[in-house]
Amino acid sequence: EVQLVESGGGLVKPGGSLRLSCAASGFTFSSYSMNWVRQAPGKGLEWVSSISSSSSYIYYADSVKGRFTISRDNAKNSLYLQMNSLRAEDTAVYYCAREPYDSSGYYSDYWGQGTLVTVSS
Amino acid sequence: DIQMTQSPSSLSASVGDRVTITCRASQGISNSLAWYQQKPGKAPKLLLYAASRLESGVPSRFSGSGSGTDYTLTISSLQPEDFATYYCQQYYSTPPRYTFGQGTKLEIK
C-alpha cells in the first residue's frame, strides 16, 4: 500500500525557517518524481515544487522560488521541503504527492495527509 | 502561466442526479488534465487523469471528456459520498507550472 506521511509543520514567525519531510513507503520511491502542493485555510490548491526521481530536474512556483528548496534522499525514501524567509501568505497545509508519468505527462496520484504550517508573530 | 477556470464554483444537487463540472484552460493543454475530489480535512483524491482515464478503484459513475481548452467531469448518478469539492489541474506546462482550477463545491440540495 502506497503511503506518504508528512511531518515538520508548526508555528513559525515571519522570516523564519521550517523543514518539512515526507516519508514514503509501499512503492519504489527512487522511480518516481515527487511534488509539494499547498492549500491555504479555506482556499484552493497551489502547486509548490516538483523534483524528478534522481533530483536532476527541480521546479518551483514563482511564489516560492528563491525561498524554498525541494530535495530528496532515495536511500531514506524521503522527500523534503526547506522553507526559508517565511511569510504570512505561506500559511497552509502542505501535501506531498507522487508523480507518475503517463503519455499525457506527470500528474499526482497518491497524496499524504498534509502538515500545517502557520506563519504568524 | 496557464490559467484554469472551473465552473460552477458551487453546485447543489440531489442523490441520483447527473452532474457536470467544466474546466477551461487559457490555452490548449492536449488532454494533460486531472480531476481530484477533496473532502473536508482530507487530502485530494485522484479521480481521472489524461482528461478521461479513470484512476484505479474510482467508481465508473465518474467520467471525463474534452480536448483543447475545454474539459468536463461528469458524475452520472450522484451518491451520498460524492458531496465534496472537485478540482481540475493542468500538467501540460513546460517547465512545470502546474495550475489548479479554483474548485467546485458540490452540496446536497
PDB file of C-alpha atoms in Angstrom:
ATOM      1  CA  GLU A   1       0.000   0.000   0.000  1.00  0.00           C
ATOM      2  CA  VAL A   2       1.350   3.388  -1.001  1.00  0.00           C
ATOM      3  CA  GLN A   3       1.787   5.683   1.990  1.00  0.00           C
ATOM      4  CA  LEU A   4       3.062   9.223   2.225  1.00  0.00           C
ATOM      5  CA  VAL A   5       3.434  10.767   5.667  1.00  0.00           C
ATOM      6  CA  GLU A   6       4.347  14.427   6.061  1.00  0.00           C
ATOM      7  CA  SER A   7       5.879  15.927   9.178  1.00  0.00           C
ATOM      8  CA  GLY A   8       7.653  19.060  10.325  1.00  0.00           C
ATOM      9  CA  GLY A   9       4.844  21.586  10.219  1.00  0.00           C
ATOM     10  CA  GLY A  10       4.185  24.030  13.003  1.00  0.00           C
ATOM     11  CA  LEU A  11       4.056  27.656  14.060  1.00  0.00           C
ATOM     12  CA  VAL A  12       6.884  29.887  12.879  1.00  0.00           C
ATOM     13  CA  LYS A  13       7.439  33.635  12.930  1.00  0.00           C
ATOM     14  CA  PRO A  14       7.625  35.679   9.727  1.00  0.00           C
ATOM     15  CA  GLY A  15      11.129  35.469   8.324  1.00  0.00           C
ATOM     16  CA  GLY A  16      11.713  32.124   9.997  1.00  0.00           C
ATOM     17  CA  SER A  17      12.517  28.724   8.551  1.00  0.00           C
ATOM     18  CA  LEU A  18      10.992  25.281   8.633  1.00  0.00           C
ATOM     19  CA  ARG A  19      11.849  21.948   7.059  1.00  0.00           C
ATOM     20  CA  LEU A  20       9.093  19.591   6.003  1.00  0.00           C
ATOM     21  CA  SER A  21       9.632  15.888   5.486  1.00  0.00           C
ATOM     22  CA  CYS A  22       7.615  13.281   3.626  1.00  0.00           C
ATOM     23  CA  ALA A  23       8.251   9.617   4.372  1.00  0.00           C
ATOM     24  CA  ALA A  24       7.286   7.288   1.541  1.00  0.00           C
ATOM     25  CA  SER A  25       6.529   3.578   1.650  1.00  0.00           C
ATOM     26  CA  GLY A  26       4.773   0.908  -0.377  1.00  0.00           C
ATOM     27  CA  PHE A  27       6.405   1.745  -3.717  1.00  0.00           C
ATOM     28  CA  THR A  28       9.829   2.178  -5.286  1.00  0.00           C
ATOM     29  CA  PHE A  29      10.440   5.768  -4.227  1.00  0.00           C
ATOM     30  CA  SER A  30      13.515   6.217  -6.401  1.00  0.00           C
ATOM     31  CA  SER A  31      11.462   5.568  -9.552  1.00  0.00           C
ATOM     32  CA  TYR A  32       9.044   8.467  -9.148  1.00  0.00           C
ATOM     33  CA  SER A  33       9.070  12.215  -9.372  1.00  0.00           C
ATOM     34  CA  MET A  34       7.523  13.845  -6.327  1.00  0.00           C
ATOM     35  CA  ASN A  35       5.972  17.183  -5.524  1.00  0.00           C
ATOM     36  CA  TRP A  36       4.645  19.511  -2.853  1.00  0.00           C
ATOM     37  CA  VAL A  37       1.227  21.150  -3.114  1.00  0.00           C
ATOM     38  CA  ARG A  38      -0.197  23.539  -0.531  1.00  0.00           C
ATOM     39  CA  GLN A  39      -3.628  24.734   0.482  1.00  0.00           C
ATOM     40  CA  ALA A  40      -4.175  27.912   2.458  1.00  0.00           C
ATOM     41  CA  PRO A  41      -7.018  27.753   5.009  1.00  0.00           C
ATOM     42  CA  GLY A  42     -10.351  27.733   3.191  1.00  0.00           C
ATOM     43  CA  LYS A  43      -8.657  28.173  -0.192  1.00  0.00           C
ATOM     44  CA  GLY A  44      -7.820  26.086  -3.236  1.00  0.00           C
ATOM     45  CA  LEU A  45      -4.807  24.013  -4.152  1.00  0.00           C
ATOM     46  CA  GLU A  46      -1.481  25.521  -5.238  1.00  0.00           C
ATOM     47  CA  TRP A  47       1.399  23.564  -6.737  1.00  0.00           C
ATOM     48  CA  VAL A  48       4.662  24.478  -4.961  1.00  0.00           C
ATOM     49  CA  SER A  49       7.525  22.396  -6.315  1.00  0.00           C
ATOM     50  CA  SER A  50       8.448  19.186  -8.135  1.00  0.00           C
ATOM     51  CA  ILE A  51      11.589  17.063  -8.202  1.00  0.00           C
ATOM     52  CA  SER A  52      12.479  14.284 -10.614  1.00  0.00           C
ATOM     53  CA  SER A  53      13.347  10.778  -9.475  1.00  0.00           C
ATOM     54  CA  SER A  54      17.114  11.372  -9.466  1.00  0.00           C
ATOM     55  CA  SER A  55      16.903  15.050  -8.468  1.00  0.00           C
ATOM     56  CA  SER A  56      18.123  16.052 -11.919  1.00  0.00           C
ATOM     57  CA  TYR A  57      15.140  18.303 -12.548  1.00  0.00           C
ATOM     58  CA  ILE A  58      13.687  20.669  -9.968  1.00  0.00           C
ATOM     59  CA  TYR A  59      10.938  23.207 -10.478  1.00  0.00           C
ATOM     60  CA  TYR A  60       9.304  25.846  -8.283  1.00  0.00           C
ATOM     61  CA  ALA A  61       6.261  28.050  -8.355  1.00  0.00           C
ATOM     62  CA  ASP A  62       7.196  31.710  -8.731  1.00  0.00           C
ATOM     63  CA  SER A  63       5.652  32.394  -5.314  1.00  0.00           C
ATOM     64  CA  VAL A  64       8.326  30.331  -3.531  1.00  0.00           C
ATOM     65  CA  LYS A  65      11.314  30.470  -5.883  1.00  0.00           C
ATOM     66  CA  GLY A  66      14.449  31.597  -4.079  1.00  0.00           C
ATOM     67  CA  ARG A  67      12.959  30.881  -0.642  1.00  0.00           C
ATOM     68  CA  PHE A  68      12.045  27.180  -0.751  1.00  0.00           C
ATOM     69  CA  THR A  69      14.276  24.234  -1.636  1.00  0.00           C
ATOM     70  CA  ILE A  70      12.976  20.797  -2.536  1.00  0.00           C
ATOM     71  CA  SER A  71      15.216  17.764  -2.114  1.00  0.00           C
ATOM     72  CA  ARG A  72      15.024  14.019  -1.692  1.00  0.00           C
ATOM     73  CA  ASP A  73      17.009  11.150  -0.251  1.00  0.00           C
ATOM     74  CA  ASN A  74      16.233   7.992  -2.194  1.00  0.00           C
ATOM     75  CA  ALA A  75      18.177   5.858   0.270  1.00  0.00           C
ATOM     76  CA  LYS A  76      15.830   7.026   3.027  1.00  0.00           C
ATOM     77  CA  ASN A  77      12.669   7.087   0.876  1.00  0.00           C
ATOM     78  CA  SER A  78      12.160  10.678   1.910  1.00  0.00           C
ATOM     79  CA  LEU A  79      11.208  13.978   0.330  1.00  0.00           C
ATOM     80  CA  TYR A  80      11.952  17.351   1.893  1.00  0.00           C
ATOM     81  CA  LEU A  81      10.963  20.981   1.591  1.00  0.00           C
ATOM     82  CA  GLN A  82      13.243  23.557   3.191  1.00  0.00           C
ATOM     83  CA  MET A  83      11.279  26.761   3.650  1.00  0.00           C
ATOM     84  CA  ASN A  84      13.157  29.975   4.411  1.00  0.00           C
ATOM     85  CA  SER A  85      12.098  33.618   4.707  1.00  0.00           C
ATOM     86  CA  LEU A  86       8.586  32.504   5.512  1.00  0.00           C
ATOM     87  CA  ARG A  87       5.705  34.928   5.061  1.00  0.00           C
ATOM     88  CA  ALA A  88       2.171  35.016   6.394  1.00  0.00           C
ATOM     89  CA  GLU A  89       0.922  34.022   2.943  1.00  0.00           C
ATOM     90  CA  ASP A  90       2.858  30.749   3.194  1.00  0.00           C
ATOM     91  CA  THR A  91       0.412  29.615   5.881  1.00  0.00           C
ATOM     92  CA  ALA A  92      -1.159  26.450   4.513  1.00  0.00           C
ATOM     93  CA  VAL A  93      -1.474  22.714   4.735  1.00  0.00           C
ATOM     94  CA  TYR A  94       1.420  21.248   2.756  1.00  0.00           C
ATOM     95  CA  TYR A  95       0.878  17.954   0.943  1.00  0.00           C
ATOM     96  CA  CYS A  96       3.474  15.750  -0.679  1.00  0.00           C
ATOM     97  CA  ALA A  97       2.349  13.708  -3.661  1.00  0.00           C
ATOM     98  CA  ARG A  98       3.718  11.090  -6.003  1.00  0.00           C
ATOM     99  CA  GLU A  99       4.039  11.987  -9.683  1.00  0.00           C
ATOM    100  CA  PRO A 100       3.678   9.017 -12.001  1.00  0.00           C
ATOM    101  CA  TYR A 101       4.342   9.553 -15.697  1.00  0.00           C
ATOM    102  CA  ASP A 102       1.791   8.925 -18.394  1.00  0.00           C
ATOM    103  CA  SER A 103       1.911   9.807 -22.078  1.00  0.00           C
ATOM    104  CA  SER A 104      -0.072  12.908 -21.113  1.00  0.00           C
ATOM    105  CA  GLY A 105       2.614  13.996 -18.636  1.00  0.00           C
ATOM    106  CA  TYR A 106       3.273  13.956 -14.892  1.00  0.00           C
ATOM    107  CA  TYR A 107       0.224  14.072 -12.641  1.00  0.00           C
ATOM    108  CA  SER A 108      -0.264  13.428  -8.915  1.00  0.00           C
ATOM    109  CA  ASP A 109      -1.829  10.168  -7.834  1.00  0.00           C
ATOM    110  CA  TYR A 110      -1.139   9.442  -4.149  1.00  0.00           C
ATOM    111  CA  TRP A 111      -1.116  12.257  -1.590  1.00  0.00           C
ATOM    112  CA  GLY A 112      -0.096  12.417   2.047  1.00  0.00           C
ATOM    113  CA  GLN A 113      -2.441  13.623   4.774  1.00  0.00           C
ATOM    114  CA  GLY A 114      -0.748  17.019   4.924  1.00  0.00           C
ATOM    115  CA  THR A 115       1.105  19.045   7.542  1.00  0.00           C
ATOM    116  CA  LEU A 116       0.019  22.505   8.673  1.00  0.00           C
ATOM    117  CA  VAL A 117       2.446  25.404   8.525  1.00  0.00           C
ATOM    118  CA  THR A 118       1.365  28.586  10.274  1.00  0.00           C
ATOM    119  CA  VAL A 119       3.411  31.744   9.834  1.00  0.00           C
ATOM    120  CA  SER A 120       2.460  34.284  12.457  1.00  0.00           C
ATOM    121  CA  SER A 121       4.064  36.566  15.003  1.00  0.00           C
TER     122      SER A 121
ATOM    123  CA  ASP B   1       1.154  30.631 -16.772  1.00  0.00           C
ATOM    124  CA  ILE B   2      -1.847  28.621 -17.916  1.00  0.00           C
ATOM    125  CA  GLN B   3      -4.972  29.692 -16.062  1.00  0.00           C
ATOM    126  CA  MET B   4      -7.689  27.168 -15.245  1.00  0.00           C
ATOM    127  CA  THR B   5     -11.262  28.389 -14.860  1.00  0.00           C
ATOM    128  CA  GLN B   6     -13.740  26.000 -13.284  1.00  0.00           C
ATOM    129  CA  SER B   7     -17.484  26.377 -13.351  1.00  0.00           C
ATOM    130  CA  PRO B   8     -19.664  26.461 -11.473  1.00  0.00           C
ATOM    131  CA  SER B   9     -17.900  27.414  -8.244  1.00  0.00           C
ATOM    132  CA  SER B  10     -20.682  25.732  -6.283  1.00  0.00           C
ATOM    133  CA  LEU B  11     -23.492  23.400  -7.140  1.00  0.00           C
ATOM    134  CA  SER B  12     -26.471  21.966  -5.267  1.00  0.00           C
ATOM    135  CA  ALA B  13     -27.752  18.606  -6.401  1.00  0.00           C
ATOM    136  CA  SER B  14     -29.662  15.578  -5.168  1.00  0.00           C
ATOM    137  CA  VAL B  15     -28.714  11.937  -4.835  1.00  0.00           C
ATOM    138  CA  GLY B  16     -29.233  10.298  -8.207  1.00  0.00           C
ATOM    139  CA  ASP B  17     -28.700  13.489 -10.227  1.00  0.00           C
ATOM    140  CA  ARG B  18     -26.332  13.736 -13.163  1.00  0.00           C
ATOM    141  CA  VAL B  19     -23.798  16.488 -12.602  1.00  0.00           C
ATOM    142  CA  THR B  20     -21.286  18.146 -14.912  1.00  0.00           C
ATOM    143  CA  ILE B  21     -18.378  20.381 -13.903  1.00  0.00           C
ATOM    144  CA  THR B  22     -16.439  22.327 -16.515  1.00  0.00           C
ATOM    145  CA  CYS B  23     -12.806  23.384 -16.622  1.00  0.00           C
ATOM    146  CA  ARG B  24     -11.442  25.797 -19.240  1.00  0.00           C
ATOM    147  CA  ALA B  25      -7.740  26.379 -19.809  1.00  0.00           C
ATOM    148  CA  SER B  26      -6.343  29.681 -21.028  1.00  0.00           C
ATOM    149  CA  GLN B  27      -4.545  27.787 -23.796  1.00  0.00           C
ATOM    150  CA  GLY B  28      -4.639  24.280 -25.211  1.00  0.00           C
ATOM    151  CA  ILE B  29      -3.375  21.607 -22.808  1.00  0.00           C
ATOM    152  CA  SER B  30      -3.574  18.475 -25.000  1.00  0.00           C
ATOM    153  CA  ASN B  31      -5.565  16.406 -22.505  1.00  0.00           C
ATOM    154  CA  SER B  32      -2.950  16.900 -19.750  1.00  0.00           C
ATOM    155  CA  LEU B  33      -5.705  17.337 -17.201  1.00  0.00           C
ATOM    156  CA  ALA B  34      -6.530  15.629 -13.927  1.00  0.00           C
ATOM    157  CA  TRP B  35      -9.597  15.773 -11.710  1.00  0.00           C
ATOM    158  CA  TYR B  36      -9.443  15.485  -7.910  1.00  0.00           C
ATOM    159  CA  GLN B  37     -12.051  15.095  -5.205  1.00  0.00           C
ATOM    160  CA  GLN B  38     -11.436  16.595  -1.777  1.00  0.00           C
ATOM    161  CA  LYS B  39     -13.487  16.155   1.360  1.00  0.00           C
ATOM    162  CA  PRO B  40     -13.135  18.473   4.378  1.00  0.00           C
ATOM    163  CA  GLY B  41      -9.945  17.877   6.320  1.00  0.00           C
ATOM    164  CA  LYS B  42      -8.719  15.275   3.853  1.00  0.00           C
ATOM    165  CA  ALA B  43      -6.129  15.137   1.103  1.00  0.00           C
ATOM    166  CA  PRO B  44      -7.236  15.371  -2.525  1.00  0.00           C
ATOM    167  CA  LYS B  45      -8.027  12.072  -4.204  1.00  0.00           C
ATOM    168  CA  LEU B  46      -7.245  11.477  -7.873  1.00  0.00           C
ATOM    169  CA  LEU B  47     -10.314  10.603  -9.944  1.00  0.00           C
ATOM    170  CA  LEU B  48      -9.188  10.906 -13.549  1.00  0.00           C
ATOM    171  CA  TYR B  49      -6.019  11.788 -15.458  1.00  0.00           C
ATOM    172  CA  ALA B  50      -5.257  12.395 -19.123  1.00  0.00           C
ATOM    173  CA  ALA B  51      -8.696  14.037 -19.186  1.00  0.00           C
ATOM    174  CA  SER B  52     -10.635  10.787 -19.409  1.00  0.00           C
ATOM    175  CA  ARG B  53      -8.661   7.919 -17.850  1.00  0.00           C
ATOM    176  CA  LEU B  54     -10.287   6.629 -14.692  1.00  0.00           C
ATOM    177  CA  GLU B  55      -7.909   6.054 -11.810  1.00  0.00           C
ATOM    178  CA  SER B  56      -7.927   2.510 -10.474  1.00  0.00           C
ATOM    179  CA  GLY B  57     -10.596   1.982  -7.845  1.00  0.00           C
ATOM    180  CA  VAL B  58     -12.660   5.023  -8.790  1.00  0.00           C
ATOM    181  CA  PRO B  59     -16.334   4.224  -9.496  1.00  0.00           C
ATOM    182  CA  SER B  60     -17.384   4.215 -13.124  1.00  0.00           C
ATOM    183  CA  ARG B  61     -20.059   6.852 -12.483  1.00  0.00           C
ATOM    184  CA  PHE B  62     -17.188   9.347 -12.778  1.00  0.00           C
ATOM    185  CA  SER B  63     -16.144  10.197 -16.310  1.00  0.00           C
ATOM    186  CA  GLY B  64     -14.141  12.879 -18.050  1.00  0.00           C
ATOM    187  CA  SER B  65     -14.081  14.307 -21.525  1.00  0.00           C
ATOM    188  CA  GLY B  66     -12.801  17.230 -23.520  1.00  0.00           C
ATOM    189  CA  SER B  67      -9.985  18.426 -25.693  1.00  0.00           C
ATOM    190  CA  GLY B  68      -8.009  21.552 -26.440  1.00  0.00           C
ATOM    191  CA  THR B  69      -9.020  24.085 -23.806  1.00  0.00           C
ATOM    192  CA  ASP B  70     -12.369  22.713 -22.574  1.00  0.00           C
ATOM    193  CA  TYR B  71     -12.866  19.727 -20.280  1.00  0.00           C
ATOM    194  CA  THR B  72     -15.696  18.265 -18.246  1.00  0.00           C
ATOM    195  CA  LEU B  73     -16.132  15.980 -15.269  1.00  0.00           C
ATOM    196  CA  THR B  74     -19.440  14.129 -15.171  1.00  0.00           C
ATOM    197  CA  ILE B  75     -20.913  12.171 -12.301  1.00  0.00           C
ATOM    198  CA  SER B  76     -23.675  10.067 -13.820  1.00  0.00           C
ATOM    199  CA  SER B  77     -25.702   9.366 -10.678  1.00  0.00           C
ATOM    200  CA  LEU B  78     -24.715  11.196  -7.511  1.00  0.00           C
ATOM    201  CA  GLN B  79     -24.158   9.125  -4.416  1.00  0.00           C
ATOM    202  CA  PRO B  80     -24.095  10.494  -0.848  1.00  0.00           C
ATOM    203  CA  GLU B  81     -20.316  10.055  -0.653  1.00  0.00           C
ATOM    204  CA  ASP B  82     -19.792  12.253  -3.749  1.00  0.00           C
ATOM    205  CA  PHE B  83     -20.597  15.504  -1.972  1.00  0.00           C
ATOM    206  CA  ALA B  84     -17.213  17.180  -1.840  1.00  0.00           C
ATOM    207  CA  THR B  85     -15.096  19.805  -3.595  1.00  0.00           C
ATOM    208  CA  TYR B  86     -13.710  18.979  -7.030  1.00  0.00           C
ATOM    209  CA  TYR B  87     -10.593  20.449  -8.622  1.00  0.00           C
ATOM    210  CA  CYS B  88      -9.162  20.236 -12.098  1.00  0.00           C
ATOM    211  CA  GLN B  89      -5.412  20.549 -12.668  1.00  0.00           C
ATOM    212  CA  GLN B  90      -3.410  21.036 -15.841  1.00  0.00           C
ATOM    213  CA  TYR B  91       0.003  19.422 -16.051  1.00  0.00           C
ATOM    214  CA  TYR B  92       0.814  20.449 -19.609  1.00  0.00           C
ATOM    215  CA  SER B  93       3.142  23.358 -18.795  1.00  0.00           C
ATOM    216  CA  THR B  94       6.824  23.013 -19.626  1.00  0.00           C
ATOM    217  CA  PRO B  95       8.723  23.738 -17.460  1.00  0.00           C
ATOM    218  CA  PRO B  96       6.142  22.655 -14.915  1.00  0.00           C
ATOM    219  CA  ARG B  97       3.826  25.371 -13.652  1.00  0.00           C
ATOM    220  CA  TYR B  98       1.007  23.071 -12.749  1.00  0.00           C
ATOM    221  CA  THR B  99      -2.152  25.025 -12.040  1.00  0.00           C
ATOM    222  CA  PHE B 100      -5.445  24.084 -10.450  1.00  0.00           C
ATOM    223  CA  GLY B 101      -8.917  25.354 -11.029  1.00  0.00           C
ATOM    224  CA  GLN B 102     -10.475  27.255  -8.149  1.00  0.00           C
ATOM    225  CA  GLY B 103     -12.664  24.304  -7.172  1.00  0.00           C
ATOM    226  CA  THR B 104     -16.331  23.367  -7.360  1.00  0.00           C
ATOM    227  CA  LYS B 105     -18.141  22.675  -4.109  1.00  0.00           C
ATOM    228  CA  LEU B 106     -20.852  20.096  -4.648  1.00  0.00           C
ATOM    229  CA  GLU B 107     -23.516  20.279  -1.957  1.00  0.00           C
ATOM    230  CA  ILE B 108     -26.637  18.356  -1.148  1.00  0.00           C
ATOM    231  CA  LYS B 109     -29.869  20.006  -2.253  1.00  0.00           C
TER     232      LYS B 109
END
